[in-house]
Amino acid sequence: MIAVANVTPTWYLLLAAALFALGCTGVLVRRNPLVMFMCIELMLNAVNLSFVAFSRTYGDIKGQTTVFFVLVVAAAEVVVGLGIVVAILRRRPSANADDIAELKG
Amino acid sequence: MIEIIVFIAASLMVLVGALGVILRTNPVHAALSLVLTLFGVAVHFVSMEAHFLAAVQVIVYAGAIVVLFLFVIMLLGVDKAEDLRTEPMLRQRYLGPLVGVGVLGLVGAAILVARSRTIVKSVEGLDTVGHDANVKQLARSLFSDYVFAFELTSVLLVIAVVGTVLLARRPNKGLQAAREKAGVSS
Amino acid sequence: MLNVIWLIPLLPLSGFAINVVLGRKLGDPKSGYLAATMCGVAFILTLATYFDLLSKTEEERHHVSTIFSWIPVGGLKIDAAFLADPLSITMALFITGIGTLIHLYAIGYMHGDPKFSKFFIYLNLFAFSMLMLVLGENMLVTFLGWEGVGTCSYLLISFWHTRDSAATAGKKAFVTNRVGDWGFMIAMFLAFQAVGSLSYSVLNSAAEGGTLARSTGTAITMMLFIGACGKSAQLPLYIWLPDAMEGPTPVSALIHAATMVTAGVYLMVRVNPVIATAFTWAPAIIAIVGAATALFAATVAVAQNDIKKVLAYSTVSQLGFMFLAVGCGAYTAAIFHMITHAFFKALLFLGSGSVIHGMHHEQDMRKMGALRKLMPITAGTFIIGWLAIAGVPPFAGFWSKDEILLSAWAHPTNTGLYRVLWGVALVTALLTAFYMTRQVIMVFFGKARWEDHSEEHGAHGDFKPHESPAIMLLPLVVLCGLSIVGGVLNLPFTDSTKRLLSWLEPVIHFGEIEGHASAGVKWGLAVGTAALCIASMGVAYLVYQRNKIKAIEPQILADGWRYDRFVSWFMGKPGRQAFEAAAWADRTIVDGAVNGVATTVRRTGGVIRRTQSGFVRNYALLIGGGVVLMLAWFFLRAVGVFG
């Protein structure tokens, strides 16, 4: 165990990949729009994690700067997304993502 | 040694939380699982000496965004459990996880291949001296190279807020009533 | 000054814009004064440009001022550019000058009209378009102005659109002009294909340098001539001009006598090097059409009873003279006649407007007579205009008409044909003197016939023609003066008195054809023509004043040789059938192809649209699948599966 020694960036990247895959799966299988949003947050966090890992590996602060911007955009996205969800669910309570298919061809 | 323990513990938080988000049928539970994941990520940030981001992660994500989620859930009363046993689109049930596994497999393989191929020079570019070194560096980057983008994000936030207010406003009924009331009183 | 020639058209445009916004508020007569001021300032600017140009040497009298690159598409590069050279500035001078006078006149004439400010909106827009037309550096800018003046002409002819005949006349003018526009457009396409540019300087220098093929030059010439025929009311497209008299009289004077209808002549002069490269039959056709139109319209004018119709046919006839001059290669004579004609025809139209105004909108000459005592100034100026158009020396018309006749007589090639055309032109000149005398006598001399019709004007109480207000008389007096002295522009005695010729020299030196005639022949022609014209006036005097000779006014002439009726019949019967056949072909073949494409697309779309399920998760799945495939591609490429 001790031979494993250090936590290398690879570990973080693998964790981020796993987190991303989980988020991705969640978006595809869940029907509640709120939960789908949460899964998107999971994917964003996975990406943030890898950004910070790279930032540390290459000794460049810009990776962290990018994460900062991702956080801001994620906040804005959640606000707008939840606004849309509220507007939709107010009109038809208990709707899930499959009930909203007006744009089908 | 302590690093490894922290990593494993935090990773467990992250993965258990993520699984909770996609498996718990009750949205409230899903939201709380999300908090677990976000804390795990924050711990990782700390262990990678990204202190500022860790703080923001806790404050903005766990503090604000998840609370927003919970508010919406309770406001709309959609906190009843979603039935995960039935799936109207059966294709989705099988192909969804398949995509997830595909992403994980390919990205994981790519990471492992890349590790064996590239030699990462251990660059000591990040200043770790002092208790606020990380914050200073980030601030320098943010307010010099990225100051324009930084200002733009403020615009983005304002637009998002205004847009959401417009979107979520009750269609006129309340407004009209309020106007009438004001008209009568004045 | 040369760098700001774009200001010249800009002024009427801003007058237009201001009147559009504030016209109603300014009302009658302030909006009129505004419009007239804009036109007047434009005239002063043009004058300044003229002197600027005059101070330069002959070679430098060509200035292009580019405002912006308008259409830069591949090999096609068109600038919004204005050209200041002797020709364009000459045109701009008399457009703005006469335009200003007519604006002033219109303030009096349109007084009390409910659409007063709208009239000046159109008038300013017209001035702007006309200036674009003459100042444009390439055919497209000219075409823009060309269409603009057409539109304004349409709007102004049908200005009193509640009157059915006015609305119809407007439509007629518009449709007929479109036929001519077609020719202009084809000419532009040809020019672009031949020299890769629409710029006059490129086209003309290609013609002068001999790089323009003869056949192409001929085609461009003929197509432009079709365009000119439409705009300048030549056979067979003249039919709209007599009907255009439905518009208010200032419009008739400005647009349908002095400026717009001369646009065709201007265009031909502008491209004179191209005409010079064409086969010799091309200018001959122009000359023949011009002479035929002149004679045709003059015969019709003899039998008209409407005071404005006479002048309208007279305009068609005089424009024929100008085209005859173009066909003879006597471009200076064409421009000279255009200018003098603008003076005296505007004067005659404004005079007739004054008469109509004084007669309470009565236009029938049979109900006039003896007006000289009641309207002394109108009568006096009208008589000067009459002498000018009839070709009595030393008034303006004599000099320019004489020059055209001389150029036809002395044409160096094809002498036989051009001598015949000279004969036609001479007969036309005599007819002109005849019908103008008839008009003057019927309106201003003889018995006062309006008293017999006074009961028709019961609403006015005691019917008595009256002189017009001062603001209408001022332009009359100015134009009268110009009609007297207009000839000094280009006196034929020595080279130094041929001022217009030496001024226009840089523009027309390539195309101008010098006729050769001895001094004796020149004098003989001039004196002979003048004497014959005076004799013709004498005959008219005997017919209409003394009633010594019975007037010959066959109905067929009054009907304009029934040409209108023929066109209506033709368009109604065989023309309509042809159009219906074309419409059928359009519906079944062209539309069929279009609809076939549409049906194919629709059916394909019907199949493909099933992929658009509307389910967000479905789309997300597709995106996810795409991501996996792309990752696989990148990964496999990176590990070297694809080599």
Short mmCIF file of N, CA, C and O in Angstrom, two decimals, chain C residues 45-144:
data_model
loop_
_atom_site.label_atom_id
_atom_site.label_comp_id
_atom_site.label_asym_id
_atom_site.label_seq_id
_atom_site.Cartn_x
_atom_site.Cartn_y
_atom_site.Cartn_z
N LEU C 45 -24.97 75.55 -55.46
CA LEU C 45 -23.84 74.63 -55.36
C LEU C 45 -23.40 74.16 -56.74
O LEU C 45 -22.21 74.05 -57.03
N THR C 46 -24.39 73.87 -57.59
CA THR C 46 -24.04 73.43 -58.93
C THR C 46 -23.29 74.53 -59.67
O THR C 46 -22.32 74.26 -60.38
N LEU C 47 -23.75 75.74 -59.44
CA LEU C 47 -23.08 76.89 -60.06
C LEU C 47 -21.63 76.97 -59.60
O LEU C 47 -20.70 77.18 -60.40
N ALA C 48 -21.45 76.78 -58.28
CA ALA C 48 -20.09 76.81 -57.74
C ALA C 48 -19.24 75.71 -58.37
O ALA C 48 -18.08 75.93 -58.75
N THR C 49 -19.83 74.52 -58.49
CA THR C 49 -19.11 73.42 -59.12
C THR C 49 -18.75 73.77 -60.55
O THR C 49 -17.65 73.47 -61.03
N TYR C 50 -19.68 74.42 -61.22
CA TYR C 50 -19.45 74.80 -62.61
C TYR C 50 -18.23 75.71 -62.72
O TYR C 50 -17.35 75.48 -63.54
N PHE C 51 -18.17 76.72 -61.84
CA PHE C 51 -17.04 77.64 -61.92
C PHE C 51 -15.74 76.94 -61.54
O PHE C 51 -14.68 77.23 -62.09
N ASP C 52 -15.87 76.02 -60.58
CA ASP C 52 -14.71 75.24 -60.18
C ASP C 52 -14.17 74.47 -61.38
O ASP C 52 -12.96 74.41 -61.64
N LEU C 53 -15.08 73.87 -62.10
CA LEU C 53 -14.71 73.08 -63.27
C LEU C 53 -14.13 73.97 -64.36
O LEU C 53 -13.18 73.61 -65.06
N LEU C 54 -14.71 75.16 -64.45
CA LEU C 54 -14.29 76.09 -65.49
C LEU C 54 -12.85 76.55 -65.26
O LEU C 54 -12.11 76.83 -66.20
N SER C 55 -12.46 76.60 -63.97
CA SER C 55 -11.13 77.10 -63.67
C SER C 55 -10.05 76.06 -63.98
O SER C 55 -8.88 76.36 -63.92
N LYS C 56 -10.47 74.85 -64.29
CA LYS C 56 -9.48 73.81 -64.57
C LYS C 56 -9.22 73.73 -66.06
O LYS C 56 -9.98 74.25 -66.87
N THR C 57 -8.14 73.04 -66.38
CA THR C 57 -7.86 72.84 -67.80
C THR C 57 -8.82 71.78 -68.34
O THR C 57 -9.45 71.04 -67.59
N GLU C 58 -8.86 71.73 -69.65
CA GLU C 58 -9.86 70.89 -70.27
C GLU C 58 -9.72 69.41 -69.87
O GLU C 58 -10.70 68.72 -69.67
N GLU C 59 -8.47 68.97 -69.73
CA GLU C 59 -8.25 67.55 -69.42
C GLU C 59 -8.69 67.21 -68.00
O GLU C 59 -9.02 66.08 -67.68
N GLU C 60 -8.64 68.22 -67.13
CA GLU C 60 -8.94 67.94 -65.73
C GLU C 60 -10.43 68.05 -65.42
O GLU C 60 -10.83 67.85 -64.28
N ARG C 61 -11.20 68.37 -66.42
CA ARG C 61 -12.63 68.55 -66.15
C ARG C 61 -13.36 67.22 -66.10
O ARG C 61 -14.27 66.94 -66.87
N HIS C 62 -12.90 66.38 -65.22
CA HIS C 62 -13.54 65.08 -65.07
C HIS C 62 -13.22 64.64 -63.66
O HIS C 62 -12.10 64.26 -63.35
N HIS C 63 -14.20 64.75 -62.80
CA HIS C 63 -13.91 64.45 -61.40
C HIS C 63 -14.93 63.45 -60.87
O HIS C 63 -16.12 63.65 -60.97
N VAL C 64 -14.38 62.34 -60.33
CA VAL C 64 -15.25 61.33 -59.75
C VAL C 64 -15.14 61.41 -58.25
O VAL C 64 -14.04 61.42 -57.71
N SER C 65 -16.26 61.54 -57.58
CA SER C 65 -16.20 61.51 -56.13
C SER C 65 -17.00 60.31 -55.63
O SER C 65 -18.20 60.20 -55.84
N THR C 66 -16.24 59.37 -55.05
CA THR C 66 -16.83 58.12 -54.59
C THR C 66 -17.27 58.26 -53.15
O THR C 66 -16.49 58.70 -52.31
N ILE C 67 -18.49 57.91 -52.88
CA ILE C 67 -18.99 58.03 -51.52
C ILE C 67 -18.74 56.76 -50.74
O ILE C 67 -18.18 56.77 -49.67
N PHE C 68 -19.13 55.64 -51.30
CA PHE C 68 -18.80 54.37 -50.67
C PHE C 68 -18.88 53.28 -51.73
O PHE C 68 -19.46 53.47 -52.79
N SER C 69 -18.27 52.16 -51.39
CA SER C 69 -18.32 51.04 -52.31
C SER C 69 -19.66 50.36 -52.13
O SER C 69 -19.97 49.85 -51.06
N TRP C 70 -20.46 50.38 -53.17
CA TRP C 70 -21.85 49.98 -53.01
C TRP C 70 -22.00 48.47 -53.11
O TRP C 70 -22.44 47.81 -52.17
N ILE C 71 -21.60 47.92 -54.25
CA ILE C 71 -21.78 46.48 -54.44
C ILE C 71 -20.45 45.88 -54.84
O ILE C 71 -20.12 45.85 -56.02
N PRO C 72 -19.63 45.46 -53.88
CA PRO C 72 -18.40 44.78 -54.27
C PRO C 72 -18.62 43.27 -54.26
O PRO C 72 -18.48 42.62 -53.23
N VAL C 73 -18.99 42.69 -55.38
CA VAL C 73 -19.26 41.25 -55.45
C VAL C 73 -18.36 40.66 -56.51
O VAL C 73 -18.57 40.87 -57.70
N GLY C 74 -17.36 39.92 -56.08
CA GLY C 74 -16.47 39.27 -57.04
C GLY C 74 -15.92 40.28 -58.02
O GLY C 74 -15.37 41.30 -57.65
N GLY C 75 -16.14 39.97 -59.30
CA GLY C 75 -15.60 40.86 -60.34
C GLY C 75 -16.43 42.12 -60.50
O GLY C 75 -16.00 43.08 -61.12
N LEU C 76 -17.63 42.11 -59.95
CA LEU C 76 -18.50 43.27 -60.08
C LEU C 76 -18.21 44.24 -58.95
O LEU C 76 -18.31 43.89 -57.78
N LYS C 77 -17.83 45.43 -59.32
CA LYS C 77 -17.55 46.40 -58.28
C LYS C 77 -18.25 47.69 -58.66
O LYS C 77 -17.92 48.32 -59.66
N ILE C 78 -19.25 48.03 -57.88
CA ILE C 78 -20.02 49.23 -58.19
C ILE C 78 -19.91 50.18 -57.02
O ILE C 78 -20.17 49.80 -55.88
N ASP C 79 -19.52 51.39 -57.30
CA ASP C 79 -19.42 52.40 -56.26
C ASP C 79 -20.62 53.32 -56.34
O ASP C 79 -21.15 53.56 -57.42
N ALA C 80 -21.01 53.79 -55.18
CA ALA C 80 -21.95 54.90 -55.19
C ALA C 80 -21.10 56.15 -55.44
O ALA C 80 -20.53 56.71 -54.52
N ALA C 81 -20.97 56.52 -56.69
CA ALA C 81 -20.04 57.59 -57.04
C ALA C 81 -20.73 58.60 -57.93
O ALA C 81 -21.63 58.27 -58.70
N PHE C 82 -20.29 59.84 -57.78
CA PHE C 82 -20.83 60.90 -58.63
C PHE C 82 -19.74 61.43 -59.55
O PHE C 82 -18.57 61.42 -59.21
N LEU C 83 -20.17 61.87 -60.69
CA LEU C 83 -19.23 62.32 -61.70
C LEU C 83 -19.52 63.78 -62.02
O LEU C 83 -20.66 64.14 -62.31
N ALA C 84 -18.50 64.59 -61.91
CA ALA C 84 -18.65 65.98 -62.32
C ALA C 84 -17.83 66.18 -63.58
O ALA C 84 -16.61 66.12 -63.55
N ASP C 85 -18.49 66.34 -64.69
CA ASP C 85 -17.80 66.71 -65.91
C ASP C 85 -18.71 67.69 -66.65
O ASP C 85 -19.83 67.95 -66.20
N PRO C 86 -18.24 68.29 -67.73
CA PRO C 86 -19.07 69.34 -68.36
C PRO C 86 -20.50 68.91 -68.64
O PRO C 86 -21.45 69.66 -68.40
N LEU C 87 -20.67 67.67 -69.10
CA LEU C 87 -22.02 67.23 -69.46
C LEU C 87 -22.93 67.15 -68.23
O LEU C 87 -24.02 67.71 -68.22
N SER C 88 -22.43 66.44 -67.19
CA SER C 88 -23.31 66.25 -66.04
C SER C 88 -23.61 67.57 -65.35
O SER C 88 -24.72 67.80 -64.87
N ILE C 89 -22.62 68.46 -65.32
CA ILE C 89 -22.85 69.73 -64.64
C ILE C 89 -23.80 70.61 -65.46
O ILE C 89 -24.65 71.31 -64.92
N THR C 90 -23.69 70.53 -66.79
CA THR C 90 -24.65 71.26 -67.62
C THR C 90 -26.06 70.81 -67.32
O THR C 90 -26.97 71.62 -67.10
N MET C 91 -26.21 69.48 -67.29
CA MET C 91 -27.54 68.95 -66.99
C MET C 91 -28.00 69.41 -65.60
O MET C 91 -29.13 69.87 -65.42
N ALA C 92 -27.10 69.23 -64.62
CA ALA C 92 -27.47 69.58 -63.25
C ALA C 92 -27.83 71.05 -63.14
O ALA C 92 -28.73 71.43 -62.40
N LEU C 93 -27.11 71.89 -63.90
CA LEU C 93 -27.39 73.33 -63.86
C LEU C 93 -28.82 73.62 -64.27
O LEU C 93 -29.55 74.32 -63.57
N PHE C 94 -29.22 73.08 -65.42
CA PHE C 94 -30.57 73.50 -65.83
C PHE C 94 -31.65 72.72 -65.09
O PHE C 94 -32.76 73.21 -64.91
N ILE C 95 -31.29 71.53 -64.56
CA ILE C 95 -32.29 70.82 -63.74
C ILE C 95 -32.57 71.60 -62.46
O ILE C 95 -33.73 71.87 -62.12
N THR C 96 -31.49 72.00 -61.77
CA THR C 96 -31.72 72.72 -60.51
C THR C 96 -32.25 74.12 -60.78
O THR C 96 -33.10 74.61 -60.05
N GLY C 97 -31.73 74.77 -61.84
CA GLY C 97 -32.17 76.13 -62.14
C GLY C 97 -33.64 76.18 -62.48
O GLY C 97 -34.43 76.88 -61.82
N ILE C 98 -34.01 75.45 -63.52
CA ILE C 98 -35.42 75.44 -63.91
C ILE C 98 -36.26 74.82 -62.82
O ILE C 98 -37.39 75.25 -62.54
N GLY C 99 -35.68 73.81 -62.15
CA GLY C 99 -36.40 73.18 -61.04
C GLY C 99 -36.78 74.19 -59.98
O GLY C 99 -37.91 74.20 -59.49
N THR C 100 -35.84 75.06 -59.62
CA THR C 100 -36.14 76.06 -58.61
C THR C 100 -37.27 76.98 -59.06
O THR C 100 -38.20 77.26 -58.30
N LEU C 101 -37.18 77.42 -60.32
CA LEU C 101 -38.24 78.31 -60.83
C LEU C 101 -39.60 77.63 -60.76
O LEU C 101 -40.61 78.24 -60.36
N ILE C 102 -39.60 76.35 -61.13
CA ILE C 102 -40.90 75.66 -61.17
C ILE C 102 -41.39 75.38 -59.76
O ILE C 102 -42.60 75.40 -59.50
N HIS C 103 -40.46 75.13 -58.82
CA HIS C 103 -40.87 75.00 -57.42
C HIS C 103 -41.59 76.27 -56.98
O HIS C 103 -42.65 76.22 -56.35
N LEU C 104 -40.98 77.43 -57.32
CA LEU C 104 -41.58 78.70 -56.92
C LEU C 104 -42.97 78.85 -57.53
O LEU C 104 -43.94 79.20 -56.86
N TYR C 105 -43.02 78.53 -58.84
CA TYR C 105 -44.28 78.66 -59.56
C TYR C 105 -45.35 77.78 -58.90
O TYR C 105 -46.50 78.20 -58.71
N ALA C 106 -44.91 76.56 -58.53
CA ALA C 106 -45.88 75.61 -57.98
C ALA C 106 -46.44 76.10 -56.65
O ALA C 106 -47.57 75.75 -56.29
N ILE C 107 -45.66 76.89 -55.92
CA ILE C 107 -46.19 77.42 -54.65
C ILE C 107 -47.46 78.20 -54.92
O ILE C 107 -48.45 78.09 -54.20
N GLY C 108 -47.42 78.99 -56.01
CA GLY C 108 -48.62 79.73 -56.38
C GLY C 108 -49.69 78.83 -56.97
O GLY C 108 -50.87 78.94 -56.66
N TYR C 109 -49.25 77.93 -57.84
CA TYR C 109 -50.22 77.13 -58.60
C TYR C 109 -50.97 76.16 -57.70
O TYR C 109 -52.16 75.94 -57.85
N MET C 110 -50.24 75.56 -56.74
CA MET C 110 -50.86 74.54 -55.90
C MET C 110 -51.51 75.14 -54.67
O MET C 110 -51.99 74.40 -53.80
N HIS C 111 -51.49 76.45 -54.55
CA HIS C 111 -52.05 77.10 -53.37
C HIS C 111 -53.48 76.64 -53.14
O HIS C 111 -54.32 76.67 -54.04
N GLY C 112 -53.73 76.19 -51.91
CA GLY C 112 -55.08 75.78 -51.58
C GLY C 112 -55.37 74.33 -51.86
O GLY C 112 -56.45 73.85 -51.53
N ASP C 113 -54.42 73.61 -52.44
CA ASP C 113 -54.63 72.19 -52.68
C ASP C 113 -54.52 71.45 -51.35
O ASP C 113 -53.61 71.71 -50.57
N PRO C 114 -55.42 70.52 -51.09
CA PRO C 114 -55.35 69.82 -49.78
C PRO C 114 -54.08 69.00 -49.62
O PRO C 114 -53.67 68.73 -48.50
N LYS C 115 -53.46 68.60 -50.72
CA LYS C 115 -52.24 67.79 -50.60
C LYS C 115 -51.00 68.62 -50.93
O LYS C 115 -50.04 68.11 -51.51
N PHE C 116 -51.06 69.88 -50.56
CA PHE C 116 -49.99 70.82 -50.93
C PHE C 116 -48.60 70.30 -50.58
O PHE C 116 -47.71 70.23 -51.41
N SER C 117 -48.42 69.91 -49.30
CA SER C 117 -47.06 69.53 -48.89
C SER C 117 -46.63 68.24 -49.58
O SER C 117 -45.47 68.05 -49.90
N LYS C 118 -47.57 67.34 -49.82
CA LYS C 118 -47.24 66.09 -50.49
C LYS C 118 -46.69 66.36 -51.90
O LYS C 118 -45.75 65.72 -52.36
N PHE C 119 -47.27 67.35 -52.54
CA PHE C 119 -46.81 67.71 -53.87
C PHE C 119 -45.33 68.07 -53.84
O PHE C 119 -44.54 67.64 -54.69
N PHE C 120 -44.94 68.83 -52.83
CA PHE C 120 -43.53 69.25 -52.77
C PHE C 120 -42.63 68.12 -52.32
O PHE C 120 -41.46 68.09 -52.67
N ILE C 121 -43.18 67.17 -51.55
CA ILE C 121 -42.40 65.97 -51.23
C ILE C 121 -42.00 65.28 -52.52
O ILE C 121 -40.83 64.97 -52.75
N TYR C 122 -42.99 65.07 -53.37
CA TYR C 122 -42.71 64.39 -54.64
C TYR C 122 -41.77 65.20 -55.51
O TYR C 122 -40.86 64.66 -56.15
N LEU C 123 -41.99 66.50 -55.52
CA LEU C 123 -41.19 67.35 -56.39
C LEU C 123 -39.72 67.32 -55.97
O LEU C 123 -38.82 67.22 -56.80
N ASN C 124 -39.48 67.35 -54.66
CA ASN C 124 -38.10 67.29 -54.18
C ASN C 124 -37.49 65.92 -54.44
O ASN C 124 -36.32 65.81 -54.80
N LEU C 125 -38.29 64.90 -54.23
CA LEU C 125 -37.80 63.55 -54.52
C LEU C 125 -37.44 63.43 -55.98
O LEU C 125 -36.43 62.82 -56.36
N PHE C 126 -38.25 64.06 -56.82
CA PHE C 126 -37.95 64.04 -58.24
C PHE C 126 -36.62 64.72 -58.52
O PHE C 126 -35.78 64.21 -59.26
N ALA C 127 -36.44 65.91 -57.92
CA ALA C 127 -35.19 66.64 -58.16
C ALA C 127 -34.00 65.79 -57.73
O ALA C 127 -32.98 65.71 -58.44
N PHE C 128 -34.13 65.14 -56.59
CA PHE C 128 -33.06 64.27 -56.11
C PHE C 128 -32.77 63.16 -57.12
O PHE C 128 -31.63 62.93 -57.52
N SER C 129 -33.82 62.46 -57.55
CA SER C 129 -33.63 61.33 -58.47
C SER C 129 -33.00 61.79 -59.77
O SER C 129 -32.11 61.15 -60.32
N MET C 130 -33.48 62.95 -60.25
CA MET C 130 -32.97 63.44 -61.53
C MET C 130 -31.50 63.78 -61.41
O MET C 130 -30.70 63.53 -62.33
N LEU C 131 -31.11 64.34 -60.26
CA LEU C 131 -29.69 64.67 -60.07
C LEU C 131 -28.86 63.40 -59.96
O LEU C 131 -27.73 63.34 -60.48
N MET C 132 -29.40 62.38 -59.31
CA MET C 132 -28.71 61.09 -59.28
C MET C 132 -28.50 60.59 -60.69
O MET C 132 -27.45 60.06 -61.04
N LEU C 133 -29.53 60.75 -61.49
CA LEU C 133 -29.49 60.25 -62.86
C LEU C 133 -28.34 60.89 -63.63
O LEU C 133 -27.55 60.22 -64.28
N VAL C 134 -28.25 62.21 -63.55
CA VAL C 134 -27.25 62.88 -64.39
C VAL C 134 -25.87 62.88 -63.75
O VAL C 134 -24.87 62.91 -64.46
N LEU C 135 -25.81 62.83 -62.40
CA LEU C 135 -24.50 62.90 -61.77
C LEU C 135 -23.89 61.52 -61.55
O LEU C 135 -22.73 61.41 -61.20
N GLY C 136 -24.68 60.47 -61.72
CA GLY C 136 -24.18 59.12 -61.47
C GLY C 136 -22.96 58.81 -62.31
O GLY C 136 -22.90 59.16 -63.49
N GLU C 137 -21.99 58.14 -61.67
CA GLU C 137 -20.75 57.84 -62.37
C GLU C 137 -20.85 56.53 -63.11
O GLU C 137 -20.06 56.23 -63.98
N ASN C 138 -21.80 55.69 -62.71
CA ASN C 138 -21.96 54.42 -63.42
C ASN C 138 -23.43 54.22 -63.76
O ASN C 138 -24.30 54.95 -63.30
N MET C 139 -23.67 53.21 -64.57
CA MET C 139 -25.02 53.03 -65.08
C MET C 139 -25.99 52.69 -63.96
O MET C 139 -27.17 53.01 -64.05
N LEU C 140 -25.51 52.02 -62.91
CA LEU C 140 -26.45 51.61 -61.88
C LEU C 140 -26.95 52.80 -61.07
O LEU C 140 -28.13 52.88 -60.74
N VAL C 141 -26.05 53.73 -60.75
CA VAL C 141 -26.50 54.94 -60.05
C VAL C 141 -27.48 55.70 -60.94
O VAL C 141 -28.53 56.17 -60.50
N THR C 142 -27.12 55.79 -62.23
CA THR C 142 -28.04 56.43 -63.16
C THR C 142 -29.37 55.71 -63.19
O THR C 142 -30.44 56.32 -63.18
N PHE C 143 -29.29 54.38 -63.18
CA PHE C 143 -30.52 53.59 -63.24
C PHE C 143 -31.38 53.83 -62.01
O PHE C 143 -32.61 53.88 -62.09
N LEU C 144 -30.70 53.97 -60.88
CA LEU C 144 -31.42 54.27 -59.64
C LEU C 144 -32.21 55.57 -59.81
O LEU C 144 -33.39 55.65 -59.49
#
